[in-house]
PDB file of C-alpha atoms in Angstrom:
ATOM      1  CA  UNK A   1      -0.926   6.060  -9.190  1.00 84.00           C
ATOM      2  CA  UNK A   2      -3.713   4.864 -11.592  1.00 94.00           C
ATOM      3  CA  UNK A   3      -4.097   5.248 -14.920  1.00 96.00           C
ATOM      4  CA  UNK A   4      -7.134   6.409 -16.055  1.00 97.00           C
ATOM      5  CA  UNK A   5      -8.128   3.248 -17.604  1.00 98.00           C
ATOM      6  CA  UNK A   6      -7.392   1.027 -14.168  1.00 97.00           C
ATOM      7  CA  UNK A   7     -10.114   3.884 -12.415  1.00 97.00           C
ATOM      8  CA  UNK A   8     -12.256   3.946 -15.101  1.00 97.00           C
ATOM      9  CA  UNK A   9     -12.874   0.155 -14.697  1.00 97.00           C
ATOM     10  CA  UNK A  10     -12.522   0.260 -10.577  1.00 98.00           C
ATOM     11  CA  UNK A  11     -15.404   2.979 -10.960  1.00 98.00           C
ATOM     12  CA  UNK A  12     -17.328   0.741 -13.283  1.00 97.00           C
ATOM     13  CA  UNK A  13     -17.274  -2.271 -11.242  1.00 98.00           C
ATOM     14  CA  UNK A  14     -19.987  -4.171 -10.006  1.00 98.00           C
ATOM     15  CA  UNK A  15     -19.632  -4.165  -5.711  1.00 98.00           C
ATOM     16  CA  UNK A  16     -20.805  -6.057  -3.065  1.00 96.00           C
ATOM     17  CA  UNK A  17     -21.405  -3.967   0.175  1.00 96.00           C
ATOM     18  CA  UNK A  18     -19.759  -5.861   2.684  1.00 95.00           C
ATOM     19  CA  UNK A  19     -22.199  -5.338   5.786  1.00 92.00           C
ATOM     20  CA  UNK A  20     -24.069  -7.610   8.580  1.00 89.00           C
ATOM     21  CA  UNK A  21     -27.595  -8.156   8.673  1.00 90.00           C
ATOM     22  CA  UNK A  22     -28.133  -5.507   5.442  1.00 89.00           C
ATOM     23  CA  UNK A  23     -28.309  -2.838   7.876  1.00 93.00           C
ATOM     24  CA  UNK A  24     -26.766   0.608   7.810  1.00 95.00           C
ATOM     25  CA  UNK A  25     -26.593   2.985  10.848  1.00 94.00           C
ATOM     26  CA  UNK A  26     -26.391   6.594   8.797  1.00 96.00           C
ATOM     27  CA  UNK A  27     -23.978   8.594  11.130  1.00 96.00           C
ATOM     28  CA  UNK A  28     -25.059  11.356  13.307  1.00 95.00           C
ATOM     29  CA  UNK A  29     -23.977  14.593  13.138  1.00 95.00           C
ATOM     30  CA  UNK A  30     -20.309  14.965  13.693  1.00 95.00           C
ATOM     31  CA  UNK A  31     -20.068  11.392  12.943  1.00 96.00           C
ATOM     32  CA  UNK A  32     -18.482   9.326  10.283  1.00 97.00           C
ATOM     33  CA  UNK A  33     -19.131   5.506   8.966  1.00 97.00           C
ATOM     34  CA  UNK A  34     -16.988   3.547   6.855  1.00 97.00           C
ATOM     35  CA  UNK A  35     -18.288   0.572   4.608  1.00 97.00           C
ATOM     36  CA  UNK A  36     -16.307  -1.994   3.114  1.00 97.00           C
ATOM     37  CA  UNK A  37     -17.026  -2.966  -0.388  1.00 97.00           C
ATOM     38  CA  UNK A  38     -15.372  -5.765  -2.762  1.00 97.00           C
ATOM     39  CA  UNK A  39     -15.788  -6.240  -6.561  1.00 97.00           C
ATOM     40  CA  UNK A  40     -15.763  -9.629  -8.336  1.00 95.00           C
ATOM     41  CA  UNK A  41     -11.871  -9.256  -9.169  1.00 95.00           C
ATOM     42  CA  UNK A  42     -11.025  -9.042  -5.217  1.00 94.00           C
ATOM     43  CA  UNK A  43     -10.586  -5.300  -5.231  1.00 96.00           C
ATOM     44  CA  UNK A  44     -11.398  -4.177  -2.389  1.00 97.00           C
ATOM     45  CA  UNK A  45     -13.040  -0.517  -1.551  1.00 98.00           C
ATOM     46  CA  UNK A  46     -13.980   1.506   1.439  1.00 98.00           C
ATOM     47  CA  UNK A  47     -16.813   4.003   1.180  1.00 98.00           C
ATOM     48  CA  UNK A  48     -16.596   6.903   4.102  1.00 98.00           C
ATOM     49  CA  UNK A  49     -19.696   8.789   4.895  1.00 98.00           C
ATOM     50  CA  UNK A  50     -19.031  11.627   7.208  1.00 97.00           C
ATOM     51  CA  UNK A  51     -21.826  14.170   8.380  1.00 96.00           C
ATOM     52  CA  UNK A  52     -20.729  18.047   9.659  1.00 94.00           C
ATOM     53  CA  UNK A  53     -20.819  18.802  13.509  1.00 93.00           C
ATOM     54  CA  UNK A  54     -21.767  22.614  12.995  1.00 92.00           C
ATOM     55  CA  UNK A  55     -23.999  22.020   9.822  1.00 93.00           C
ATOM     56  CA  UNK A  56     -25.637  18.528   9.899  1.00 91.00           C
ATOM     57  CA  UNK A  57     -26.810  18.784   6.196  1.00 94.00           C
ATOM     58  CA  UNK A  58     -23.221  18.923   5.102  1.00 96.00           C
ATOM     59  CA  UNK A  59     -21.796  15.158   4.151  1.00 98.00           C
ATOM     60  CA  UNK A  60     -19.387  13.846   2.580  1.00 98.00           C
ATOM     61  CA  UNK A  61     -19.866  10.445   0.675  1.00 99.00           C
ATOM     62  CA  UNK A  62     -16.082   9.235  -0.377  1.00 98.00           C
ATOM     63  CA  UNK A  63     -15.144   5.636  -2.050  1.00 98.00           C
ATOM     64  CA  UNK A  64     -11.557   5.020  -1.842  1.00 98.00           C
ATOM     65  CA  UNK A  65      -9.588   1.863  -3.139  1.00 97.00           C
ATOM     66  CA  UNK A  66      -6.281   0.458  -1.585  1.00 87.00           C
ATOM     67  CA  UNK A  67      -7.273   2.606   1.349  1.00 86.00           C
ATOM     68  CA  UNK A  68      -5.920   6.128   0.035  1.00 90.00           C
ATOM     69  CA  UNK A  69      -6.562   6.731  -3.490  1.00 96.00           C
ATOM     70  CA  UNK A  70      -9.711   8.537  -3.888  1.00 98.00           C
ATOM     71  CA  UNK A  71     -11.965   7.496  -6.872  1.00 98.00           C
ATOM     72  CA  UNK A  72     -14.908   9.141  -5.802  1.00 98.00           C
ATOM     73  CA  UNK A  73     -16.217  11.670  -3.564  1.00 98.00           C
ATOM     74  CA  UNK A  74     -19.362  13.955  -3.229  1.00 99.00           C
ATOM     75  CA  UNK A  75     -19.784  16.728  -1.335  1.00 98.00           C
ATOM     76  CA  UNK A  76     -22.913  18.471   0.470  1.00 98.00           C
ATOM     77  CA  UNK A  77     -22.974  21.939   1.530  1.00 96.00           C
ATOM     78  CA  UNK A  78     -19.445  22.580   1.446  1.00 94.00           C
ATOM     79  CA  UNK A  79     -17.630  25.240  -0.017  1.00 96.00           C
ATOM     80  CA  UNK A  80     -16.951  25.231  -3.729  1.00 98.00           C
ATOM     81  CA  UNK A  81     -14.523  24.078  -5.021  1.00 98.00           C
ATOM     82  CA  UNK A  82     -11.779  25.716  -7.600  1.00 98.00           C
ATOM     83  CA  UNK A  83     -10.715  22.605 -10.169  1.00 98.00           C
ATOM     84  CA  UNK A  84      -6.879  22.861 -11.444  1.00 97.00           C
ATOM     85  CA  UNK A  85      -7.739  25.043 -14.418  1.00 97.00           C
ATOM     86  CA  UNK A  86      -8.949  27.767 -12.151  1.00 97.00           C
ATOM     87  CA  UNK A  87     -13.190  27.354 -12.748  1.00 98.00           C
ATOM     88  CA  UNK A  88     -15.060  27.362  -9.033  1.00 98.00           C
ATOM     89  CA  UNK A  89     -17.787  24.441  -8.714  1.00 98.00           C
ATOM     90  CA  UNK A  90     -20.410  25.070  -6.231  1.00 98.00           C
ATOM     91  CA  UNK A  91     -21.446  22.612  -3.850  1.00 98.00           C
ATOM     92  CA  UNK A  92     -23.031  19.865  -4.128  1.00 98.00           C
ATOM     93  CA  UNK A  93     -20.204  18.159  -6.409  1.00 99.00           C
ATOM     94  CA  UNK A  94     -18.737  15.294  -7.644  1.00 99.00           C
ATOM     95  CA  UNK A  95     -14.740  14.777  -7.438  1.00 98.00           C
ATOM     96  CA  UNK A  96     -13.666  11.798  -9.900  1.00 98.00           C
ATOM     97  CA  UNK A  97     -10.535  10.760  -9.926  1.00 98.00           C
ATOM     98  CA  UNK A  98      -8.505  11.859 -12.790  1.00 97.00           C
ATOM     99  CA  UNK A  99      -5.062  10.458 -14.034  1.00 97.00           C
ATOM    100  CA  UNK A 100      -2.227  12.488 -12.651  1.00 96.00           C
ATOM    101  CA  UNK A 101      -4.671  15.033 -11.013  1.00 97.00           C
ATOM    102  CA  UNK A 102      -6.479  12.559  -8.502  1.00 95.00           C
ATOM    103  CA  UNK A 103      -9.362  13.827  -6.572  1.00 96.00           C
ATOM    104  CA  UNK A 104      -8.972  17.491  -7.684  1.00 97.00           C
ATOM    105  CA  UNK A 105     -11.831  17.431 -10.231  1.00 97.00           C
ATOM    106  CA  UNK A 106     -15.245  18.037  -9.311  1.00 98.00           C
ATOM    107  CA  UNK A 107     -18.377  18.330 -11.410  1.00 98.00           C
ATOM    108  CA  UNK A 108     -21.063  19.898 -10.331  1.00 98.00           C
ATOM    109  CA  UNK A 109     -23.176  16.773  -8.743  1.00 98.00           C
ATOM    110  CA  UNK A 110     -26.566  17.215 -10.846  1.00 98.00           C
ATOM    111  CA  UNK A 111     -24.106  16.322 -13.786  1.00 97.00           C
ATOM    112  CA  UNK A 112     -23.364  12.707 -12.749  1.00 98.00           C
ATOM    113  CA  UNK A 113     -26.300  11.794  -9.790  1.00 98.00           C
ATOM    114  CA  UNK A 114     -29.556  12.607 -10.033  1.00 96.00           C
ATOM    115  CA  UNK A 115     -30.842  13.081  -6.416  1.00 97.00           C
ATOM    116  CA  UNK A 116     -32.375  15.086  -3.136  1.00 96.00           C
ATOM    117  CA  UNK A 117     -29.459  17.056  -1.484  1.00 96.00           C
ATOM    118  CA  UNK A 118     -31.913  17.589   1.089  1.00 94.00           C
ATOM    119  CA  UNK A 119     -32.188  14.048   1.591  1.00 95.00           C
ATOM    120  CA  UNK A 120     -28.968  12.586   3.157  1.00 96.00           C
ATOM    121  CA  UNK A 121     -30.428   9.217   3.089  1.00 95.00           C
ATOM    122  CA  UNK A 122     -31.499   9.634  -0.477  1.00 95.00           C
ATOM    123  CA  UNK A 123     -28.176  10.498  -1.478  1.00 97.00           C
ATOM    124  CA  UNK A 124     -26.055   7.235  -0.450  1.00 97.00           C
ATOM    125  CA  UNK A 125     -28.835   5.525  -1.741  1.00 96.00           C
ATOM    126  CA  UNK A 126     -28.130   7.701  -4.999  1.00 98.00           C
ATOM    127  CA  UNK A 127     -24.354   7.431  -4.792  1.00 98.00           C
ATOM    128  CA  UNK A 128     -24.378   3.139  -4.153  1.00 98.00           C
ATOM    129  CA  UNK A 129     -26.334   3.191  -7.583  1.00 97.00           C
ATOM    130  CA  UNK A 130     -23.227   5.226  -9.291  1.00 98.00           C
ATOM    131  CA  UNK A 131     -20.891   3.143  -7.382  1.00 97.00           C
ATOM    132  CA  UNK A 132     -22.621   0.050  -8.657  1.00 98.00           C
ATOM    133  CA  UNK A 133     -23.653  -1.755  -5.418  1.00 97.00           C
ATOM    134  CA  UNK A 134     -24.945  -4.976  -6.268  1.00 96.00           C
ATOM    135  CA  UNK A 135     -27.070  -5.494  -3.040  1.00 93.00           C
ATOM    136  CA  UNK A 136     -28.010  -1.802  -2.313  1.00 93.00           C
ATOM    137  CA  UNK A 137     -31.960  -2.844  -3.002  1.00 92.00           C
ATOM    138  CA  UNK A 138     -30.948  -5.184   0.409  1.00 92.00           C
ATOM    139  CA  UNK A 139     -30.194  -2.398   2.483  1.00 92.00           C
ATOM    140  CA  UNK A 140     -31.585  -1.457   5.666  1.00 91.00           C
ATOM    141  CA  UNK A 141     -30.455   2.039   5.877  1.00 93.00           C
ATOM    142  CA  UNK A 142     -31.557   3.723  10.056  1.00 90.00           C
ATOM    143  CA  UNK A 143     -30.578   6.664  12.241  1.00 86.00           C
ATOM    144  CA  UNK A 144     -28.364   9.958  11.266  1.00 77.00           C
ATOM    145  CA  UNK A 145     -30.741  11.783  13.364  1.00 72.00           C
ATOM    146  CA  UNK A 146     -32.427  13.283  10.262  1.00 62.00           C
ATOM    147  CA  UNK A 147     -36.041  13.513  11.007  1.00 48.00           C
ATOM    148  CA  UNK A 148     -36.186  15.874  14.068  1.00 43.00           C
ATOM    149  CA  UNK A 149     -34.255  18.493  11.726  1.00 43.00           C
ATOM    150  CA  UNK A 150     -30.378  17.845  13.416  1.00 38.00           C
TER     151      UNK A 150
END
């Protein structure tokens, strides 16, 4: 487990998008992508985007490090979500990882990211600037099957 300190400064961290050719392929509906990230320590992170089969606008945008532990995580028209000390968050929120409680946190996400929920695109663009991805002006970002409406 982390202290809060050690995610604090894994949060914090400047990261390098590991990907070929700058070029993202946004998932499809019912799809997921993961992305491999490192920091200038050698940390290494994996950001998971996953879009909903039934509702395409609901995504999930998740940065993990040492493969499980959850730092991050924002949801898109999901359910809400009831933190430890019993208060319901709507969707779209933020979970940040919290020392002895993980993931089980969320904010609501207007709190931490400004961006368009309606814009799936928009918001990993959004969420690489609050995960502090050096090269995200780089990126080539295609496909997820958002402009015909699915």
């Amino acid at each position: 487990m982390l202290s809060q300190y050690e995610a604090d400064q894994l949060i914090s961290s400047l990261k390098q998008l590991l990907v070929k050719k700058n070029l993202i392929n946004f998932p499809k509906p019912g799809e997921k992508m993961v992305l491999q990230c490192k920091d200038g320590n050698n940390n290494n992170y994996i950001i998971d985007v996953a879009r909903g089969r039934q509702k395409p606008q609901k995504a999930t945008y998740q940065t993990r490090h040492h493969k499980s532990t959850i730092l991050l995580r924002v949801d898109i028209e999901g359910p809400p979500h009831d933190n430890p000390d019993g208060e319901e968050i709507p969707c779209p929120h933020i979970h940040i990882y919290r020392e002895g409680f993980d993931d089980k946190w969320a904010f609501p996400l207007e709190q931490e990211i400004t961006t368009n929920t309606e814009d799936l695109i928009q918001v990993l663009i959004d969420y690489f600037s609050y995960n502090h991805i050096s090269n995200r002006h780089e990126l080539i970002i295609q496909g997820g099957d958002l402009l015909d409406g699915s």
